[in-house]
Short mmCIF file of C-alpha atoms (C1' of nucleotides) in Angstrom, two decimals:
data_model
loop_
_atom_site.label_atom_id
_atom_site.label_comp_id
_atom_site.label_asym_id
_atom_site.label_seq_id
_atom_site.Cartn_x
_atom_site.Cartn_y
_atom_site.Cartn_z
CA MET A 1 -41.75 47.50 116.98
CA ILE A 2 -40.16 48.15 113.59
CA LYS A 3 -39.37 51.58 114.95
CA PHE A 4 -36.90 50.08 117.42
CA ILE A 5 -35.36 47.79 114.85
CA LEU A 6 -34.62 50.82 112.68
CA LEU A 7 -33.21 52.75 115.64
CA GLY A 8 -31.20 49.68 116.58
CA PHE A 9 -29.47 49.54 113.22
CA LEU A 10 -29.08 53.30 112.88
CA ASN A 11 -27.37 53.23 116.26
CA TYR A 12 -24.41 51.54 114.56
CA GLN A 13 -24.21 53.85 111.58
CA PRO A 14 -26.27 56.17 109.35
CA MET A 15 -28.18 54.30 106.67
CA THR A 16 -30.74 54.81 103.92
CA GLY A 17 -34.16 53.20 103.86
CA TYR A 18 -33.08 50.81 101.18
CA GLN A 19 -30.00 49.73 103.10
CA LEU A 20 -32.13 49.20 106.20
CA LYS A 21 -34.49 47.02 104.21
CA GLN A 22 -31.56 44.93 102.96
CA THR A 23 -30.05 44.69 106.41
CA ILE A 24 -33.33 43.61 107.98
CA ASP A 25 -33.94 41.04 105.26
CA GLN A 26 -30.60 39.46 106.01
CA SER A 27 -30.83 39.48 109.78
CA THR A 28 -33.88 40.29 111.90
CA ALA A 29 -36.31 39.21 109.17
CA HIS A 30 -35.98 35.72 110.60
CA PHE A 31 -37.95 36.83 113.64
CA TRP A 32 -39.39 40.18 112.54
CA HIS A 33 -39.72 41.22 108.93
CA ALA A 34 -40.90 44.48 107.38
CA TYR A 35 -42.07 45.69 103.99
CA HIS A 36 -40.25 48.61 102.44
CA SER A 37 -43.41 50.70 102.60
CA GLN A 38 -43.47 50.41 106.36
CA ILE A 39 -39.76 51.18 106.65
CA TYR A 40 -40.00 54.39 104.63
CA THR A 41 -43.08 55.66 106.44
CA THR A 42 -41.65 54.79 109.86
CA LEU A 43 -38.39 56.59 109.03
CA ARG A 44 -40.36 59.72 108.13
CA GLN A 45 -42.25 59.37 111.39
CA LEU A 46 -39.03 59.02 113.37
CA GLU A 47 -37.71 62.15 111.70
CA LYS A 48 -40.89 64.05 112.52
CA ASP A 49 -40.49 62.94 116.15
CA GLY A 50 -36.88 64.15 116.21
CA LEU A 51 -35.37 60.72 116.83
CA VAL A 52 -33.44 60.73 113.55
CA THR A 53 -32.40 63.30 110.94
CA SER A 54 -32.01 62.80 107.21
CA GLN A 55 -29.94 64.29 104.44
CA MET A 56 -30.24 63.78 100.71
CA LEU A 57 -27.34 62.20 98.87
CA GLN A 58 -27.08 63.06 95.19
CA GLY A 59 -25.72 59.82 93.85
CA GLU A 60 -23.98 60.35 90.55
CA GLY A 61 -26.20 58.46 88.18
CA SER A 62 -28.19 56.41 90.66
CA PRO A 63 -31.33 57.91 92.16
CA ASP A 64 -31.29 60.22 95.15
CA ARG A 65 -30.99 58.47 98.45
CA ARG A 66 -32.00 59.74 101.85
CA LEU A 67 -29.46 58.97 104.55
CA TYR A 68 -30.86 58.73 108.06
CA THR A 69 -28.78 59.48 111.15
CA ILE A 70 -29.83 58.68 114.71
CA GLN A 71 -30.09 61.59 117.16
CA PRO A 72 -29.48 61.56 120.94
CA ALA A 73 -33.25 61.45 121.46
CA GLY A 74 -33.35 58.36 119.26
CA GLN A 75 -30.58 56.67 121.18
CA GLN A 76 -32.42 57.45 124.40
CA ALA A 77 -35.68 56.04 123.03
CA LEU A 78 -33.85 52.85 122.03
CA LYS A 79 -32.19 52.57 125.42
CA ASP A 80 -35.49 53.16 127.23
CA TRP A 81 -37.16 50.44 125.21
CA LEU A 82 -34.36 47.97 125.84
CA ASP A 83 -34.34 48.85 129.54
CA THR A 84 -38.03 48.05 129.85
CA THR A 85 -38.01 44.33 130.52
CA GLN A 86 -40.57 42.38 128.54
CA LYS A 87 -42.95 40.92 131.10
CA GLU A 88 -45.00 38.62 128.86
CA ALA A 89 -44.17 35.71 126.65
CA SER A 90 -44.65 36.75 123.02
CA PRO A 91 -47.96 35.50 121.65
CA ILE A 92 -47.73 32.84 118.97
CA LYS A 93 -49.58 33.19 115.68
CA GLU A 94 -49.17 30.04 113.64
CA GLU A 95 -51.68 29.78 110.85
CA LEU A 96 -50.75 26.18 110.11
CA LEU A 97 -51.76 25.12 113.62
CA VAL A 98 -55.13 26.83 113.22
CA ARG A 99 -55.64 24.96 109.97
CA LEU A 100 -54.58 21.66 111.48
CA PHE A 101 -56.85 22.18 114.47
CA PHE A 102 -59.86 22.24 112.15
CA SER A 103 -58.60 19.66 109.67
CA ALA A 104 -60.46 16.59 110.91
CA GLN A 105 -63.05 16.85 108.12
CA ARG A 106 -60.51 17.45 105.38
CA ASP A 107 -59.20 14.96 102.89
CA PRO A 108 -56.17 13.42 104.66
CA GLN A 109 -54.18 13.38 101.41
CA GLN A 110 -54.63 17.12 101.08
CA VAL A 111 -53.50 17.66 104.65
CA LEU A 112 -50.45 15.50 104.05
CA THR A 113 -49.56 17.43 100.94
CA GLU A 114 -49.77 20.64 102.91
CA LEU A 115 -47.60 19.31 105.73
CA ARG A 116 -44.99 17.97 103.31
CA LEU A 117 -44.81 21.37 101.63
CA GLN A 118 -44.35 23.03 105.01
CA CYS A 119 -41.59 20.56 105.71
CA GLU A 120 -39.74 21.69 102.61
CA LEU A 121 -40.26 25.37 103.41
CA HIS A 122 -38.95 25.03 106.93
CA GLN A 123 -36.03 22.94 105.70
CA LYS A 124 -35.17 25.81 103.38
CA ARG A 125 -35.27 28.22 106.27
CA LEU A 126 -33.00 25.98 108.27
CA ASP A 127 -30.59 25.73 105.35
CA ALA A 128 -30.56 29.52 105.11
CA TYR A 129 -29.64 29.81 108.79
CA GLN A 130 -26.93 27.22 108.33
CA ALA A 131 -25.52 29.23 105.45
CA ILE A 132 -25.40 32.35 107.62
CA VAL A 133 -23.56 30.48 110.35
CA GLU A 134 -21.03 29.15 107.87
CA ALA A 135 -20.55 32.54 106.23
CA MET A 136 -20.07 34.06 109.67
CA PRO A 137 -16.50 35.20 110.18
CA HIS A 138 -15.61 33.36 113.37
CA GLN A 139 -13.21 36.12 114.22
CA THR A 140 -10.57 34.69 116.54
CA GLN A 141 -9.88 38.17 117.83
CA ALA A 142 -11.57 41.33 116.70
CA HIS A 143 -12.91 44.41 118.40
CA SER A 144 -14.53 43.18 121.58
CA SER A 145 -17.56 45.39 120.92
CA LEU A 146 -18.18 43.78 117.54
CA GLN A 147 -17.61 40.39 119.04
CA ARG A 148 -20.13 41.16 121.73
CA ASP A 149 -22.72 42.10 119.12
CA GLN A 150 -21.91 38.96 117.18
CA HIS A 151 -22.44 36.95 120.31
CA PHE A 152 -25.97 38.20 120.89
CA ARG A 153 -26.85 37.85 117.24
CA GLN A 154 -25.67 34.28 117.34
CA LEU A 155 -28.10 33.58 120.17
CA THR A 156 -31.02 34.63 117.98
CA LEU A 157 -29.70 32.56 115.11
CA ASP A 158 -29.33 29.61 117.46
CA MET A 159 -33.00 29.97 118.44
CA GLY A 160 -33.97 30.14 114.80
CA MET A 161 -32.21 26.89 114.05
CA ARG A 162 -33.59 25.12 117.09
CA PHE A 163 -37.09 26.29 116.26
CA GLU A 164 -36.91 25.13 112.65
CA THR A 165 -35.41 21.79 113.67
CA THR A 166 -38.21 21.26 116.18
CA TYR A 167 -40.77 22.30 113.60
CA ILE A 168 -39.46 19.89 110.98
CA THR A 169 -39.30 16.98 113.39
CA TRP A 170 -42.84 17.70 114.54
CA LEU A 171 -44.05 17.89 110.93
CA GLN A 172 -42.41 14.56 110.10
CA ASP A 173 -43.93 12.91 113.17
CA SER A 174 -47.32 14.42 112.39
CA ILE A 175 -47.18 13.20 108.81
CA ARG A 176 -46.44 9.70 110.06
CA LYS A 177 -49.32 9.85 112.52
CA ILE A 178 -51.80 11.02 109.90
CA GLU A 179 -50.59 8.38 107.44
CA ALA A 180 -51.28 5.77 110.10
CA LEU A 181 -54.94 6.78 110.38
CA MET B 1 -58.01 34.69 110.39
CA ILE B 2 -60.19 34.92 113.49
CA LYS B 3 -63.10 34.69 111.09
CA PHE B 4 -62.20 31.10 110.25
CA ILE B 5 -61.60 30.15 113.85
CA LEU B 6 -65.12 31.33 114.67
CA LEU B 7 -66.58 29.47 111.69
CA GLY B 8 -64.53 26.44 112.68
CA PHE B 9 -66.08 26.27 116.12
CA LEU B 10 -69.58 27.21 114.97
CA ASN B 11 -69.34 24.34 112.52
CA TYR B 12 -69.61 21.97 115.49
CA GLN B 13 -72.52 23.73 117.20
CA PRO B 14 -74.22 27.11 117.62
CA MET B 15 -72.52 29.29 120.22
CA THR B 16 -72.63 32.76 121.70
CA GLY B 17 -69.78 35.25 121.49
CA TYR B 18 -68.93 34.72 125.10
CA GLN B 19 -68.79 30.94 124.71
CA LEU B 20 -66.58 31.34 121.65
CA LYS B 21 -64.22 33.52 123.65
CA GLN B 22 -64.02 30.89 126.40
CA THR B 23 -63.52 28.11 123.89
CA ILE B 24 -60.76 29.95 122.08
CA ASP B 25 -59.03 30.82 125.36
CA GLN B 26 -58.90 27.16 126.24
CA SER B 27 -57.79 25.83 122.90
CA THR B 28 -56.59 27.81 119.89
CA ALA B 29 -55.36 30.72 122.06
CA HIS B 30 -52.11 28.78 122.32
CA PHE B 31 -51.38 29.57 118.70
CA TRP B 32 -53.95 32.27 117.88
CA HIS B 33 -55.68 34.35 120.51
CA ALA B 34 -58.42 36.97 120.20
CA TYR B 35 -59.86 39.73 122.34
CA HIS B 36 -63.58 39.68 122.99
CA SER B 37 -63.98 42.96 121.13
CA GLN B 38 -62.67 41.38 117.96
CA ILE B 39 -64.85 38.32 118.39
CA TYR B 40 -68.06 40.32 118.75
CA THR B 41 -67.32 42.60 115.82
CA THR B 42 -66.27 39.71 113.60
CA LEU B 43 -69.44 37.79 114.45
CA ARG B 44 -71.52 40.80 113.41
CA GLN B 45 -69.52 40.98 110.20
CA LEU B 46 -70.07 37.30 109.51
CA GLU B 47 -73.80 37.79 110.03
CA LYS B 48 -73.83 40.76 107.64
CA ASP B 49 -72.05 38.58 105.08
CA GLY B 50 -74.64 35.84 105.50
CA LEU B 51 -72.18 33.24 106.77
CA VAL B 52 -73.91 32.92 110.14
CA THR B 53 -77.28 33.89 111.64
CA SER B 54 -78.03 34.92 115.19
CA GLN B 55 -80.96 34.72 117.55
CA MET B 56 -81.41 36.36 120.92
CA LEU B 57 -81.81 34.15 123.95
CA GLN B 58 -83.68 35.68 126.86
CA GLY B 59 -81.84 34.15 129.76
CA GLU B 60 -83.98 34.16 132.88
CA GLY B 61 -82.07 36.52 135.11
CA SER B 62 -78.77 36.58 133.29
CA PRO B 63 -78.26 39.10 130.47
CA ASP B 64 -79.42 38.50 126.93
CA ARG B 65 -77.14 36.35 124.85
CA ARG B 66 -76.88 36.18 121.11
CA LEU B 67 -76.57 32.67 119.77
CA TYR B 68 -74.79 32.35 116.43
CA THR B 69 -75.50 29.53 114.02
CA ILE B 70 -73.38 28.73 110.97
CA GLN B 71 -75.09 28.82 107.56
CA PRO B 72 -74.32 26.73 104.45
CA ALA B 73 -72.45 29.74 103.02
CA GLY B 74 -70.35 29.80 106.17
CA GLN B 75 -69.57 26.11 105.94
CA GLN B 76 -68.57 26.60 102.34
CA ALA B 77 -66.31 29.55 103.24
CA LEU B 78 -64.64 27.43 105.91
CA LYS B 79 -64.19 24.53 103.53
CA ASP B 80 -62.78 26.79 100.81
CA TRP B 81 -60.28 28.24 103.23
CA LEU B 82 -59.18 24.82 104.46
CA ASP B 83 -58.94 23.54 100.89
CA THR B 84 -56.58 26.36 99.94
CA THR B 85 -53.21 24.96 100.90
CA GLN B 86 -50.97 27.37 102.74
CA LYS B 87 -48.00 27.94 100.48
CA GLU B 88 -45.73 29.93 102.80
CA ALA B 89 -44.20 29.23 106.15
CA SER B 90 -45.86 31.45 108.75
CA PRO B 91 -43.73 34.47 109.57
CA ILE B 92 -42.27 34.57 113.06
CA LYS B 93 -42.67 37.62 115.27
CA GLU B 94 -40.69 37.15 118.46
CA GLU B 95 -40.13 40.38 120.30
CA LEU B 96 -37.63 38.80 122.67
CA LEU B 97 -35.34 37.91 119.78
CA VAL B 98 -35.46 41.48 118.51
CA ARG B 99 -34.52 42.69 121.97
CA LEU B 100 -31.72 40.17 122.30
CA PHE B 101 -30.38 41.03 118.86
CA PHE B 102 -29.77 44.60 120.04
CA SER B 103 -28.76 43.76 123.60
CA ALA B 104 -24.97 43.93 123.26
CA GLN B 105 -24.86 47.37 124.87
CA ARG B 106 -27.20 46.50 127.71
CA ASP B 107 -26.29 45.65 131.26
CA PRO B 108 -25.80 41.85 131.18
CA GLN B 109 -27.50 41.46 134.56
CA GLN B 110 -30.61 43.12 133.18
CA VAL B 111 -30.60 40.84 130.17
CA LEU B 112 -30.21 37.81 132.41
CA THR B 113 -33.12 38.92 134.58
CA GLU B 114 -35.26 39.25 131.47
CA LEU B 115 -34.28 35.83 130.16
CA ARG B 116 -34.90 34.19 133.52
CA LEU B 117 -38.37 35.74 133.65
CA GLN B 118 -39.07 34.44 130.15
CA CYS B 119 -37.95 31.04 131.29
CA GLU B 120 -40.57 31.07 134.04
CA LEU B 121 -43.28 32.31 131.69
CA HIS B 122 -42.61 29.62 129.12
CA GLN B 123 -42.40 26.99 131.84
CA LYS B 124 -45.90 28.07 132.92
CA ARG B 125 -47.13 27.70 129.36
CA LEU B 126 -45.62 24.24 129.17
CA ASP B 127 -47.25 23.30 132.48
CA ALA B 128 -50.58 24.51 131.13
CA TYR B 129 -50.23 22.30 128.06
CA GLN B 130 -49.29 19.38 130.26
CA ALA B 131 -52.43 19.96 132.33
CA ILE B 132 -54.57 19.90 129.18
CA VAL B 133 -53.01 16.62 128.07
CA GLU B 134 -53.64 15.07 131.45
CA ALA B 135 -57.21 16.35 131.61
CA MET B 136 -57.78 14.98 128.13
CA PRO B 137 -60.16 12.03 128.17
CA HIS B 138 -58.10 9.39 126.39
CA GLN B 139 -61.29 7.78 125.16
CA THR B 140 -60.55 4.15 124.42
CA GLN B 141 -63.47 4.06 122.05
CA ALA B 142 -65.81 6.91 121.32
CA HIS B 143 -67.40 8.30 118.18
CA SER B 144 -64.77 8.06 115.49
CA SER B 145 -65.55 11.60 114.35
CA LEU B 146 -64.82 13.04 117.78
CA GLN B 147 -61.72 10.89 118.03
CA ARG B 148 -60.58 12.23 114.70
CA ASP B 149 -60.99 15.79 115.88
CA GLN B 150 -59.17 14.95 119.07
CA HIS B 151 -56.36 13.51 117.04
CA PHE B 152 -55.74 16.69 115.08
CA ARG B 153 -56.06 18.86 118.16
CA GLN B 154 -53.47 16.71 119.85
CA LEU B 155 -51.05 17.43 117.03
CA THR B 156 -51.30 21.16 117.70
CA LEU B 157 -50.85 20.57 121.42
CA ASP B 158 -47.84 18.42 120.68
CA MET B 159 -46.30 21.25 118.68
CA GLY B 160 -47.02 23.67 121.53
CA MET B 161 -45.18 21.47 124.00
CA ARG B 162 -42.24 20.87 121.70
CA PHE B 163 -41.96 24.57 120.99
CA GLU B 164 -42.02 25.55 124.66
CA THR B 165 -39.52 22.84 125.55
CA THR B 166 -37.17 24.05 122.83
CA TYR B 167 -37.66 27.63 123.95
CA ILE B 168 -36.87 26.86 127.58
CA THR B 169 -33.77 24.85 126.72
CA TRP B 170 -32.55 27.63 124.46
CA LEU B 171 -33.17 30.21 127.20
CA GLN B 172 -31.23 28.14 129.72
CA ASP B 173 -28.34 27.68 127.32
CA SER B 174 -28.37 31.38 126.45
CA ILE B 175 -28.36 32.35 130.11
CA ARG B 176 -25.32 30.15 130.66
CA LYS B 177 -23.55 31.67 127.66
CA ILE B 178 -24.20 35.23 128.80
CA GLU B 179 -23.11 34.41 132.34
CA ALA B 180 -19.84 33.11 130.89
CA LEU B 181 -19.05 36.44 129.22
"C1'" DA C 1 -71.11 47.38 150.21
"C1'" DC C 2 -67.69 45.50 147.00
"C1'" DG C 3 -65.76 42.68 143.77
"C1'" DC C 4 -66.04 39.05 140.55
"C1'" DG C 5 -67.98 36.52 136.72
"C1'" DC C 6 -71.39 36.69 133.15
"C1'" DA C 7 -72.40 38.97 128.85
"C1'" DT C 8 -72.21 42.41 125.29
"C1'" DG C 9 -70.86 45.93 122.73
"C1'" DT C 10 -68.43 50.62 120.49
"C1'" DA C 11 -64.52 53.71 119.28
"C1'" DA C 12 -60.05 54.99 118.34
"C1'" DC C 13 -55.77 53.83 117.34
"C1'" DG C 14 -51.66 51.57 115.67
"C1'" DC C 15 -49.42 48.50 112.97
"C1'" DG C 16 -48.73 45.79 109.12
"C1'" DT C 17 -50.06 44.41 104.35
"C1'" DT C 18 -51.18 45.04 99.57
"C1'" DA C 19 -51.42 47.66 95.78
"C1'" DC C 20 -50.30 51.56 93.14
"C1'" DA C 21 -46.69 54.47 91.28
"C1'" DT C 22 -42.27 56.31 89.34
"C1'" DG C 23 -37.82 56.41 87.20
"C1'" DA C 24 -32.91 55.52 86.58
"C1'" DT C 25 -29.09 52.27 85.62
"C1'" DT C 26 -26.96 47.74 84.53
"C1'" DG C 27 -26.58 43.37 82.32
"C1'" DC C 28 -28.19 40.02 78.80
"C1'" DG D 1 -35.15 45.93 73.56
"C1'" DC D 2 -36.26 43.81 78.13
"C1'" DA D 3 -35.72 42.39 82.64
"C1'" DA D 4 -33.71 43.01 86.92
"C1'" DT D 5 -31.88 45.78 90.49
"C1'" DC D 6 -31.55 50.18 92.73
"C1'" DA D 7 -34.30 53.50 95.16
"C1'" DT D 8 -38.26 55.84 96.93
"C1'" DG D 9 -42.54 56.85 98.08
"C1'" DT D 10 -48.24 57.12 98.78
"C1'" DA D 11 -52.92 55.19 99.64
"C1'" DA D 12 -56.20 52.14 101.14
"C1'" DC D 13 -57.31 48.50 103.65
"C1'" DG D 14 -57.57 44.96 107.16
"C1'" DC D 15 -56.64 43.24 111.38
"C1'" DG D 16 -55.63 43.39 116.03
"C1'" DT D 17 -55.18 46.07 120.40
"C1'" DT D 18 -56.56 49.17 124.01
"C1'" DA D 19 -59.73 51.71 126.17
"C1'" DC D 20 -64.28 52.98 127.15
"C1'" DA D 21 -68.88 51.59 128.51
"C1'" DT D 22 -72.97 49.09 130.51
"C1'" DG D 23 -75.63 46.18 133.57
"C1'" DC D 24 -77.15 41.97 136.11
"C1'" DG D 25 -76.53 38.26 139.64
"C1'" DC D 26 -73.92 35.98 143.13
"C1'" DG D 27 -71.03 35.36 147.00
"C1'" DT D 28 -68.60 37.37 151.16
#
DNA sequence: ACGCGCATGTAACGCGTTACATGATTGC
DNA sequence: GCAATCATGTAACGCGTTACATGCGCGT
């Protein structure tokens, strides 16, 4: 999966592993994050497979950086992946729900503390999304290709905000229900 | 993770691997699923670690079944895990959002087909949750311990329904937005 | 005779996570 | 002088997924 995220970003412009990590952290990390270790190893793998090439940049002063450039084979691999319609709904893995499912024997106060903390964490996430939306240059007229990209990215951001809002509301309702026990 | 789900169920009663698989499929699979291969290997691991014990049952006719029983050490491990408050929000891994993020170059009709399919899939999930709620014995008065369990399970089901509802609405809105391009 | 459900397992692989590791520059 | 940021990587591990593999009983 991370393979296609890397190809997806490299399809816009050549980048280094570090830049890719930064870019991911500020965008797709909201629905798919990656550790730098995985990014560097996957980039090497992509190079071995001929989907990208790399060249060293001798930064004056700063450490050497390896700039990765997508190759036609890489663009094709990306296109093939995007053209293969996803036929399943993504599986959900929510640890909190597992914990809650088995929480009947727990001290209710402890459960409440946990849910209130989650509430704060998800509120922070929502705030972060809000900040991105506000920082977003709502370009009245720019390159239509960039605008098109922006449009699709906004859809994912929209989902993120809806999801967090739903999550927070559910947490608040759940807290109330448990308090009422 | 699956380790604690298994301990969680075995904490109610001894079960075989197959029964655990069935139970998970009908309950926690909505937020954490497992393949039978993982269940069997994890059960063996738990036995090796002394958290559960197993005994063979010679079923007349049907194949041999291995019944797993939780041990005090297993109950303690479960309790310790539940008592350790989760301090992070669970990371999200939604492949569809990754795909959408990089879908600006794709044929819009193809994207729409994909989103419409997702809409159906999530509607099916929602219907499945609804069926569980309706099949749920809304016991006016039963053992308070069972009722307590039921209560917490209902919270997770509630989240599942809210999530799917949000997802479907977002999909419908996104479809409309893409159609308007 | 064939397929499905019951029932159990192993093996290999892939992906993601955590930890280990290095070294330079910039700002306080 | 020290911490943070830039920048890159390796190694080991754990978990989850896919595929392979077996064999019985029941219904059509």
